[in-house]
mmCIF file of C-alpha atoms and ligand atoms in Angstrom:
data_model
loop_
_atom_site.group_PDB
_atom_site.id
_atom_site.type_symbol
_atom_site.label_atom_id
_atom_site.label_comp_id
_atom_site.label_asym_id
_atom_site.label_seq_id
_atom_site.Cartn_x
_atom_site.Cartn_y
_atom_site.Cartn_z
ATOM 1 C CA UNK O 1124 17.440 0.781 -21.939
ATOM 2 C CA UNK O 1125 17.317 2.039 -18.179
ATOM 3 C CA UNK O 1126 15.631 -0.828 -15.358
ATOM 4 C CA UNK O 1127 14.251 1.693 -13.472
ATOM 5 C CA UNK O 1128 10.844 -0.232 -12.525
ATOM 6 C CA UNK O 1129 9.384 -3.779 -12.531
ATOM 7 C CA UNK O 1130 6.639 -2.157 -14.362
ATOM 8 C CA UNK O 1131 8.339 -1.809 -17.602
ATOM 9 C CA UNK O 1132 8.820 -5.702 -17.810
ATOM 10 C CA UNK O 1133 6.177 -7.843 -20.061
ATOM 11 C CA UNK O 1134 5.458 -11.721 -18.576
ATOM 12 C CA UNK O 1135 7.574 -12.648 -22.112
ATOM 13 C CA UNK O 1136 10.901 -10.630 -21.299
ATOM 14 C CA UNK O 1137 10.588 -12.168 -17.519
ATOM 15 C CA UNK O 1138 9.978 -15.189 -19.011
ATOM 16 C CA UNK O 1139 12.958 -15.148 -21.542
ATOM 17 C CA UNK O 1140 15.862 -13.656 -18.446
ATOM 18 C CA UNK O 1141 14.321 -16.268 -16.276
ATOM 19 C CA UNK O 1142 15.653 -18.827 -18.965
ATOM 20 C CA UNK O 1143 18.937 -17.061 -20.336
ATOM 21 C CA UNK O 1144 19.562 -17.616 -16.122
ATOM 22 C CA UNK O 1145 18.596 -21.430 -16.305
ATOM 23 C CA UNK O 1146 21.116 -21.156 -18.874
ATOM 24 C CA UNK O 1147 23.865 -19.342 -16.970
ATOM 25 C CA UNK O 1148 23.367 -21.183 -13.925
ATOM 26 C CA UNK O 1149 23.689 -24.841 -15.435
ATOM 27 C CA UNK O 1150 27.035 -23.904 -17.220
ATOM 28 C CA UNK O 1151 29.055 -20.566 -15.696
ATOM 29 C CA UNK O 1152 32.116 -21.039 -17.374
ATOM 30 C CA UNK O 1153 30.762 -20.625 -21.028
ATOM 31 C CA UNK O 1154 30.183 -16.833 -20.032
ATOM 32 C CA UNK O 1155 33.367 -16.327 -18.315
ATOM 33 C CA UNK O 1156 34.401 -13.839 -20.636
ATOM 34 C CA UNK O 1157 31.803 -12.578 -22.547
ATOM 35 C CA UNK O 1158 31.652 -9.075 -21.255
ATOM 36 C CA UNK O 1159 35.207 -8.408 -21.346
ATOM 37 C CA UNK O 1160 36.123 -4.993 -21.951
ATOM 38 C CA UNK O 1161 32.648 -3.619 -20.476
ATOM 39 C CA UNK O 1162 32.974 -1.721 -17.130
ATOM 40 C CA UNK O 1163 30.258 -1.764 -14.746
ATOM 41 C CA UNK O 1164 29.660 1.560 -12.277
ATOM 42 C CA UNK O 1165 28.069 1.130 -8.737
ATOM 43 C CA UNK O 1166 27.114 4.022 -7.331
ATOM 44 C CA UNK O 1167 25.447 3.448 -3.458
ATOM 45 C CA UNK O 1168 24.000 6.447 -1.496
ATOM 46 C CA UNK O 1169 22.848 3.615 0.897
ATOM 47 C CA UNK O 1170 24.664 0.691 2.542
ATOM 48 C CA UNK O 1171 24.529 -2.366 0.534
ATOM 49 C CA UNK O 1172 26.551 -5.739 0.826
ATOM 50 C CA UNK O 1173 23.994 -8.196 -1.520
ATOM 51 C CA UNK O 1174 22.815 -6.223 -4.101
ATOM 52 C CA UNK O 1175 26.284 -3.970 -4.840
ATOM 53 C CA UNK O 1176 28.173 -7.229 -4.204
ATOM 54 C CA UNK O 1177 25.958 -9.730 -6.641
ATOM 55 C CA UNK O 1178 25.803 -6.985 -9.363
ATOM 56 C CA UNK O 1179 29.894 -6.655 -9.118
ATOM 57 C CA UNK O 1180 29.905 -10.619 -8.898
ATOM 58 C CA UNK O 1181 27.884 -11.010 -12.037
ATOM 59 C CA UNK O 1182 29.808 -8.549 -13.755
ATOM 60 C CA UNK O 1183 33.232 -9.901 -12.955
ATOM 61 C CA UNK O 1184 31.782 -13.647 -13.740
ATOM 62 C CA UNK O 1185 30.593 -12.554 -17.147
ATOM 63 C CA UNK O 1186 34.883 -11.405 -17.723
ATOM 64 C CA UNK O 1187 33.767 -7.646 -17.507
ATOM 65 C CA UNK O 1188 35.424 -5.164 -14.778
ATOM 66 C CA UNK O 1189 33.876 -2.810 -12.191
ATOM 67 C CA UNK O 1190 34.408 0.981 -10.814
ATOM 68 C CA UNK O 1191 32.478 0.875 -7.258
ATOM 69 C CA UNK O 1192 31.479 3.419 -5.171
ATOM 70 C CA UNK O 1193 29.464 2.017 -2.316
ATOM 71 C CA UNK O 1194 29.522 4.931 -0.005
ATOM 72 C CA UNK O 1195 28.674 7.601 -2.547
ATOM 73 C CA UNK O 1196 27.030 10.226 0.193
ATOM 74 C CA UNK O 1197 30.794 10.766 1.747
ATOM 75 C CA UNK O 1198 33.218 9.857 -0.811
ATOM 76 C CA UNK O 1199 30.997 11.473 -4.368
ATOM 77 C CA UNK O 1200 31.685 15.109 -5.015
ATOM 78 C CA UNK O 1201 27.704 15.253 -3.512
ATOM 79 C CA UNK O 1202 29.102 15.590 -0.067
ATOM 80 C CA UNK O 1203 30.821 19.432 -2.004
ATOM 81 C CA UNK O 1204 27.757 20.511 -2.988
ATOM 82 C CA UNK O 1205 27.196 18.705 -6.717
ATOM 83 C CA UNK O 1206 24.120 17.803 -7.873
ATOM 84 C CA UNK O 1207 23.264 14.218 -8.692
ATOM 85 C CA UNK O 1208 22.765 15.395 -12.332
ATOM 86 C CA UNK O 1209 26.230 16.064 -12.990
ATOM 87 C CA UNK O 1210 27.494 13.354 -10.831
ATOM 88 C CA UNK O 1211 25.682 10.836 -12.765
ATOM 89 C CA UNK O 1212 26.343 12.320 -15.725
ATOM 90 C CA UNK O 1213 29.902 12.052 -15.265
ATOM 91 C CA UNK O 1214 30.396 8.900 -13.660
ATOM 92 C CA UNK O 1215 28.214 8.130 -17.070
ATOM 93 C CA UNK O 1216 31.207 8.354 -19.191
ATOM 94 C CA UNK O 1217 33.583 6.017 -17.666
ATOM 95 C CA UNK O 1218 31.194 3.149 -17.804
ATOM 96 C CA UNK O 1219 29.120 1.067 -20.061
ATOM 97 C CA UNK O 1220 26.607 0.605 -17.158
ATOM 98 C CA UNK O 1221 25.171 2.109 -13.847
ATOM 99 C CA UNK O 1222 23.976 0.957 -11.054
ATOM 100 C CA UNK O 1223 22.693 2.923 -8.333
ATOM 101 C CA UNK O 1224 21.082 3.429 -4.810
ATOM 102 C CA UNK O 1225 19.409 6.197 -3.090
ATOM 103 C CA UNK O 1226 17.373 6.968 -0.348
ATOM 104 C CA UNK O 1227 14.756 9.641 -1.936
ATOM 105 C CA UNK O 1228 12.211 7.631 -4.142
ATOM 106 C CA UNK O 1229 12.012 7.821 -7.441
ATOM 107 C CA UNK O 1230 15.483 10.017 -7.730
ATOM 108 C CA UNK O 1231 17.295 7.096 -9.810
ATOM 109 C CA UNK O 1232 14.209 7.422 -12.471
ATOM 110 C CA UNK O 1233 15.277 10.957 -12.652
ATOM 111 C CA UNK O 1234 18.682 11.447 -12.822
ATOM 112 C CA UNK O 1235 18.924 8.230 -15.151
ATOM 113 C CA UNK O 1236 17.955 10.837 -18.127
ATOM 114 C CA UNK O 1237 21.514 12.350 -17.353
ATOM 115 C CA UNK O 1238 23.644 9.195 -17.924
ATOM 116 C CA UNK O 1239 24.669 8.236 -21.171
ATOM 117 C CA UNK O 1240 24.941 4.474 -20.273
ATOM 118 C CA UNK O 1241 21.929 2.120 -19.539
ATOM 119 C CA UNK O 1242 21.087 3.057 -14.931
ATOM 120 C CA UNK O 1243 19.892 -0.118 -13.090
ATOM 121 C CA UNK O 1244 17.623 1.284 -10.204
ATOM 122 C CA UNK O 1245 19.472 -0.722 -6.853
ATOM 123 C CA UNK O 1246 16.715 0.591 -4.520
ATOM 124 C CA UNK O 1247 15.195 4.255 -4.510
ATOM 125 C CA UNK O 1248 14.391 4.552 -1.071
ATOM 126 C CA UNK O 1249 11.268 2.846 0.016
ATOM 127 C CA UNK O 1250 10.083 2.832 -3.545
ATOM 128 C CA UNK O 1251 11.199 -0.111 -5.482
ATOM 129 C CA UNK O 1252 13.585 -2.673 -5.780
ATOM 130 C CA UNK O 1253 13.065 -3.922 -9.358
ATOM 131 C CA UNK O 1254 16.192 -6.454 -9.649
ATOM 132 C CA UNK O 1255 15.357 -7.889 -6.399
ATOM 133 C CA UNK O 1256 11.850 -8.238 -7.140
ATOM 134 C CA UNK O 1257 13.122 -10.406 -10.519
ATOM 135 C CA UNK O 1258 15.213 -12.599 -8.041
ATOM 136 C CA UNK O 1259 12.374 -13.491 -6.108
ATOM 137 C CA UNK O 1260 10.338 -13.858 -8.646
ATOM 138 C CA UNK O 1261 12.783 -16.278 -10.113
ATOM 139 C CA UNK O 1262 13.671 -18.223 -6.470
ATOM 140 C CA UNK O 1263 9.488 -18.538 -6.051
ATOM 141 C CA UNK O 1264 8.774 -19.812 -9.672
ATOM 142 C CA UNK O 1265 11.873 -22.167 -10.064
ATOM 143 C CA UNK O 1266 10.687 -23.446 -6.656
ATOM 144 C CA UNK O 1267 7.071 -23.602 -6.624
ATOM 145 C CA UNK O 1268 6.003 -22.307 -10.155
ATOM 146 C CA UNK O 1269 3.734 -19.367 -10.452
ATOM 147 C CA UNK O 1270 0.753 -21.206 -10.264
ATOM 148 C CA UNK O 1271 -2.207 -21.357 -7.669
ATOM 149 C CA UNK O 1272 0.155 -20.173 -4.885
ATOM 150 C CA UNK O 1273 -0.705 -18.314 -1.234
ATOM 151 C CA UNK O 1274 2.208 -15.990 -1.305
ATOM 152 C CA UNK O 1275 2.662 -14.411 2.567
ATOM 153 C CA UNK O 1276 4.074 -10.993 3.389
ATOM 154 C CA UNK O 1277 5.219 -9.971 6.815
ATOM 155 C CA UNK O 1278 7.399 -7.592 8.333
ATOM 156 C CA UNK O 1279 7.497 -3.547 7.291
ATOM 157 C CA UNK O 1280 4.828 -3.502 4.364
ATOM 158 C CA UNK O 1281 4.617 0.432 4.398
ATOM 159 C CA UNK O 1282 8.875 1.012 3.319
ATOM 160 C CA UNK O 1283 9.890 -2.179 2.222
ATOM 161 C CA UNK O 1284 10.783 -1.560 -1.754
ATOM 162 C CA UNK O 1285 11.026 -5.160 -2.239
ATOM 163 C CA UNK O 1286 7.748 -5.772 -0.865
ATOM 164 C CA UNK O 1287 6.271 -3.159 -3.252
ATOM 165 C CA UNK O 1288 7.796 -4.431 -6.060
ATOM 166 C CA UNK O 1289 7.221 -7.904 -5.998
ATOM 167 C CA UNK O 1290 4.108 -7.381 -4.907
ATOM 168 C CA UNK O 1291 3.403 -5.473 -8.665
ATOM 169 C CA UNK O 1292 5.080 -8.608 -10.592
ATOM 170 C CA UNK O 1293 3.152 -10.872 -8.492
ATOM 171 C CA UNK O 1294 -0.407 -9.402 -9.040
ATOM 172 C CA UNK O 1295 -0.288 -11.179 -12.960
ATOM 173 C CA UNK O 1296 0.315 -14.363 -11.821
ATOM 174 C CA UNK O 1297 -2.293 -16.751 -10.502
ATOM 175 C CA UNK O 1298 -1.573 -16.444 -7.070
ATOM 176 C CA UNK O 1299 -3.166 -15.146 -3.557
ATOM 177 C CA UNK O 1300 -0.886 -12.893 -1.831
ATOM 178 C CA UNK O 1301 -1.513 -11.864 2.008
ATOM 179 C CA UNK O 1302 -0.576 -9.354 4.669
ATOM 180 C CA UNK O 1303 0.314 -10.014 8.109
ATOM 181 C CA UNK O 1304 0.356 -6.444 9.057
ATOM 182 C CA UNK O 1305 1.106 -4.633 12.645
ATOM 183 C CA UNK O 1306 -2.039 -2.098 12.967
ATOM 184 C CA UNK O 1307 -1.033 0.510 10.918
ATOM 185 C CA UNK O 1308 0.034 -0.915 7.757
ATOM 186 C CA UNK O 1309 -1.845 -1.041 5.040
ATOM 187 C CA UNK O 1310 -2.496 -3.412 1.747
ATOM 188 C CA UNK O 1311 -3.376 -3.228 -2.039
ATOM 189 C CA UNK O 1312 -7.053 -3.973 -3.439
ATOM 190 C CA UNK O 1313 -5.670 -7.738 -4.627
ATOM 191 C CA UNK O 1314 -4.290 -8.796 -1.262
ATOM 192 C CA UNK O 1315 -5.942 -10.287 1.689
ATOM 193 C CA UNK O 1316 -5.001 -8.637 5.303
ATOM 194 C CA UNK O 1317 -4.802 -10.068 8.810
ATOM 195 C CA UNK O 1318 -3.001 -9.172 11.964
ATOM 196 C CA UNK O 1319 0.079 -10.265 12.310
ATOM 197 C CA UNK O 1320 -1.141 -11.792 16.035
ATOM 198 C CA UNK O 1321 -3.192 -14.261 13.812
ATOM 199 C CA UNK O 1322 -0.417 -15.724 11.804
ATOM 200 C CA UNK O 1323 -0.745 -18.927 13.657
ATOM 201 C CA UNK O 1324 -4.430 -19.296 11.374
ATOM 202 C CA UNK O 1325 -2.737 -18.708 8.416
ATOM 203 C CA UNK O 1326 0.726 -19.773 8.014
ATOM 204 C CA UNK O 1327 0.092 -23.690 7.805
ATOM 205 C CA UNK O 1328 -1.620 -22.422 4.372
ATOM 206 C CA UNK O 1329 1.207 -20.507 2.927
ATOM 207 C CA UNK O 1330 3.125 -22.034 -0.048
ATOM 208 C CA UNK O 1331 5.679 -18.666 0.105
ATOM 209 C CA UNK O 1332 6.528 -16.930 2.893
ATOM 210 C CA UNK O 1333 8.259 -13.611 2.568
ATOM 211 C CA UNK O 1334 9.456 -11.985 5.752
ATOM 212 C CA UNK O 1335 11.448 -8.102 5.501
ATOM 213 C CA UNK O 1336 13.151 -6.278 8.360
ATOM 214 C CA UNK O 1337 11.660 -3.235 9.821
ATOM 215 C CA UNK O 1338 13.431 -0.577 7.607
ATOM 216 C CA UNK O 1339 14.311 1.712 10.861
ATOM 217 C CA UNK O 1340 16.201 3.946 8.240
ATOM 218 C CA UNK O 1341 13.251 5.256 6.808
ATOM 219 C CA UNK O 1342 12.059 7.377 9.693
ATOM 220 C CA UNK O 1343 8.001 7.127 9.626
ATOM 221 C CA UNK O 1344 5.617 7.516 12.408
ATOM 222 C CA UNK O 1345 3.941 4.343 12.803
ATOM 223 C CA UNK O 1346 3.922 0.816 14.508
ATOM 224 C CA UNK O 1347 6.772 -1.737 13.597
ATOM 225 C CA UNK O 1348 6.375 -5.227 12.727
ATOM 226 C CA UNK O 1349 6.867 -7.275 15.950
ATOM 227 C CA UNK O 1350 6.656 -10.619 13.772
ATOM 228 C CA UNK O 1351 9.102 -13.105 14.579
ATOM 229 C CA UNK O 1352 9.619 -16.149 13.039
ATOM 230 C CA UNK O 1353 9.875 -18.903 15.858
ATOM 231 C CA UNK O 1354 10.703 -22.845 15.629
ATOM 232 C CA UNK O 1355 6.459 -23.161 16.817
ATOM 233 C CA UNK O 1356 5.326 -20.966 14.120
ATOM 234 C CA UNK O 1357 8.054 -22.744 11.300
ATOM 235 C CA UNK O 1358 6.783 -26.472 12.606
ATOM 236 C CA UNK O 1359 3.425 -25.255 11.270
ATOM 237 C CA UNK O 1360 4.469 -24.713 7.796
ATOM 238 C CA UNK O 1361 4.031 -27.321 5.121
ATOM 239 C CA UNK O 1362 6.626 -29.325 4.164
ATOM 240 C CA UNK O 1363 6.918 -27.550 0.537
ATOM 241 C CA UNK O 1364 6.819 -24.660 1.910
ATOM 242 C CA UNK O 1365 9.333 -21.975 1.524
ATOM 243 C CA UNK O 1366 10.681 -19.145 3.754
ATOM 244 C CA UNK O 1367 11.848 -15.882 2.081
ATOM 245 C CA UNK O 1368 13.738 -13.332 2.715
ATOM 246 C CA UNK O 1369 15.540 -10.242 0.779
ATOM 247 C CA UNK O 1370 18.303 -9.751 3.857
ATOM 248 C CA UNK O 1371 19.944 -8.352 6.183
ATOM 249 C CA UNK O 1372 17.642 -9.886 8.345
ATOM 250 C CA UNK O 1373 17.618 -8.580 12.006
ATOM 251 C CA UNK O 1374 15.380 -9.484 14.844
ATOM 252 C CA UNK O 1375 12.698 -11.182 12.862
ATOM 253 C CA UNK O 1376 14.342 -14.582 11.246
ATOM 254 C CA UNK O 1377 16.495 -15.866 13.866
ATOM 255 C CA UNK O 1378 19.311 -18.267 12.967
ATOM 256 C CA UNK O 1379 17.028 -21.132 14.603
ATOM 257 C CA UNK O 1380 14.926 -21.559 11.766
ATOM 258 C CA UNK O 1381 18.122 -21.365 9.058
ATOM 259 C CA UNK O 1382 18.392 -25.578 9.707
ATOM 260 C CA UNK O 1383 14.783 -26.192 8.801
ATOM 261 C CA UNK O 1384 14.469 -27.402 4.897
ATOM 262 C CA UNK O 1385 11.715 -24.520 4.068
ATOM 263 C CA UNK O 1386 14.473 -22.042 5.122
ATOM 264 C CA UNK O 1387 15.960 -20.721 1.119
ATOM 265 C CA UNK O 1388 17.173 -17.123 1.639
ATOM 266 C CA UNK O 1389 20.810 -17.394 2.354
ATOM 267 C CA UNK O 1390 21.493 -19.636 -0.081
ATOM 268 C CA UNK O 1391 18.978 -20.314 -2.768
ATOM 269 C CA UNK O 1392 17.802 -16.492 -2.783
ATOM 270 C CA UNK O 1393 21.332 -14.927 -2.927
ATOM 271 C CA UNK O 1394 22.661 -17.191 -5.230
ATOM 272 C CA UNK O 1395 19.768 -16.641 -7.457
ATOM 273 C CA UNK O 1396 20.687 -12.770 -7.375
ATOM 274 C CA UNK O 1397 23.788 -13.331 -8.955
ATOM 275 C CA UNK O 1398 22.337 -15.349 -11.682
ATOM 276 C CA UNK O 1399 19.383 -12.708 -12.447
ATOM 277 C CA UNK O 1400 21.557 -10.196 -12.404
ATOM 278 C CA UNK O 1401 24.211 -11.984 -14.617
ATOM 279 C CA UNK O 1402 21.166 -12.211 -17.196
ATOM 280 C CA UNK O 1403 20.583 -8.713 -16.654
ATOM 281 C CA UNK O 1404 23.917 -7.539 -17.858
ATOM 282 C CA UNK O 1405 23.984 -10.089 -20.977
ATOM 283 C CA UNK O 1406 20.952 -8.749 -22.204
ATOM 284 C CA UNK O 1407 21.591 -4.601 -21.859
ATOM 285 C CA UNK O 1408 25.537 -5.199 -22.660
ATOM 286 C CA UNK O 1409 25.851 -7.869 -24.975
HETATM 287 C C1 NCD H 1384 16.815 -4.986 0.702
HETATM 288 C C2 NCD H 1384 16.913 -3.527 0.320
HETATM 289 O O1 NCD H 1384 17.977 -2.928 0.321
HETATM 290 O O2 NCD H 1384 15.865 -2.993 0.011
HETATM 291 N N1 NCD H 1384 18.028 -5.662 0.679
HETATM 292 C C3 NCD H 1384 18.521 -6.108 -0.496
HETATM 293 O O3 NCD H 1384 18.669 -5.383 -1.452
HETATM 294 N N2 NCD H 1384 18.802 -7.421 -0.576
HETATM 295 C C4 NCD H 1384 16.039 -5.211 1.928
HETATM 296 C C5 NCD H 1384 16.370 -4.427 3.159
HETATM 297 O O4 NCD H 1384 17.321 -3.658 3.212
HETATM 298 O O5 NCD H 1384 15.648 -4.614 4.116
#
């Protein structure tokens, strides 16, 4: 089985990795060896430090090795002219599992066909981001539970993958998700839109808040986010509130608002990663 899209995952699979991560998180050592002898395959056309680095962690954690190549674009027989299909193909046979970045959506979906080993999709440009989106799902319903929630999204809604898919695991839960969008964004039929100018109305509301950076990468024509998240916005948020964030971060969070106790994405968030993705590679290598 490829995880290519949050899509493909029912509400009882989430449910079940959610809980095979409870389990992995409340006692690490008992799985300090059970993938020993499986080799894990990174392959990154994109820079990466969390989601290369958590999917390695998990893998060495569970007793099982890695072969990483996190600067594919230079270093992959790509940069002489091969074509993904073969590189993919052959990288295929050294491992028992692939995971891979790229910056054209979609192209993990198809060039996963080619590999003879189960491909995790580590970001496909701004498409998706399916083990991230599990993570957050995870962080937001061990936090809050997925339950009557206002979820907020702010930063670059067009080309943030994490953003999109989230957003698709969120809309079957029972929660309201909004937009605080710069003026040419644009939203989904099941979310609620406002300019970002206006967060002041909004954000003492929010249960979640999920900020992105502006992906600057992804060359598009249109107005970035100028959202920043200041101490007088944060001392509006209620006190069970949480603050979200996928990472790197860059203008838009500043290391003010890390001390505040809503603030969960450097450590809750990333340490979640590793236990998601720990589940992850149980359940297709096991
Ligand atoms: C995100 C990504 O690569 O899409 N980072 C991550 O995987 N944690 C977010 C981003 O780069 O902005």
């Amino acid at each position: 089985m490829h995880i290519l899209t949050v899509k493909q995952f029912g509400e009882n699979q989430i449910d079940r990795l959610f809980s095979l991560a409870d389990s992995i998180r409340s006692c690490p050592m008992t799985w300090e060896n059970v993938l020993s002898g499986k080799v894990l395959g990174t392959l990154f056309f994109e820079p990466s430090m969390r989601t290369r680095q958590s999917f390695e962690a998990a893998m060495v954690r569970l007793g099982g090795r890695i072969l990483t190549e996190p600067n594919a674009a230079v270093n992959s027989s790509i940069a002489k002219g091969e074509s993904l299909e073969d590189t993919v193909q052959t990288f295929s046979q050294y491992i028992d599992c692939l995971v891979m970045r790229h910056p054209i959506a979609h192209s993990v979906m198809n060039v996963a066909k080619y590999s003879d080993v189960p491909v995790i999709n580590g970001g496909d440009g701004p498409n998706e981001h399916p083990t991230q989106a599990l993570l957050d799902l995870y962080t937001i319903d061990r936090e809050k539970g997925l339950n009557k929630l206002k979820i907020l999204f702010t930063g670059d809604l067009m080309c943030s993958r994490t953003i999109h898919s989230l957003v698709s695991l969120l809309e079957r839960y029972d929660v309201e998700m909004y937009l605080a969008t710069s003026a040419s964004d644009c939203g989904g039929p099941k979310i609620q839109m406002f300019h970002e100018s206006c967060i002041k109305d909004y954000i003492g509301d929010m249960d979640v808040v999920y900020m992105t950076r502006h992906q600057r990468e992804r060359v598009m024509k249109r107005q970035a986010s100028e959202f920043v998240m200041t101490c007088d916005i944060a001392d509006l948020l209620k006190k069970d509130a949480i603050i979200m964030h996928p990472l790197p971060r860059t203008g838009e969070l500043p290391s003010s608002i890390d001390a505040y106790p809503q603030a969960i994405y450097l450590k809750k968030q990333v340490k979640n990663g590793m236990w998601i993705r720990m589940a992850l590679l149980w359940e297709l290598l096991k």
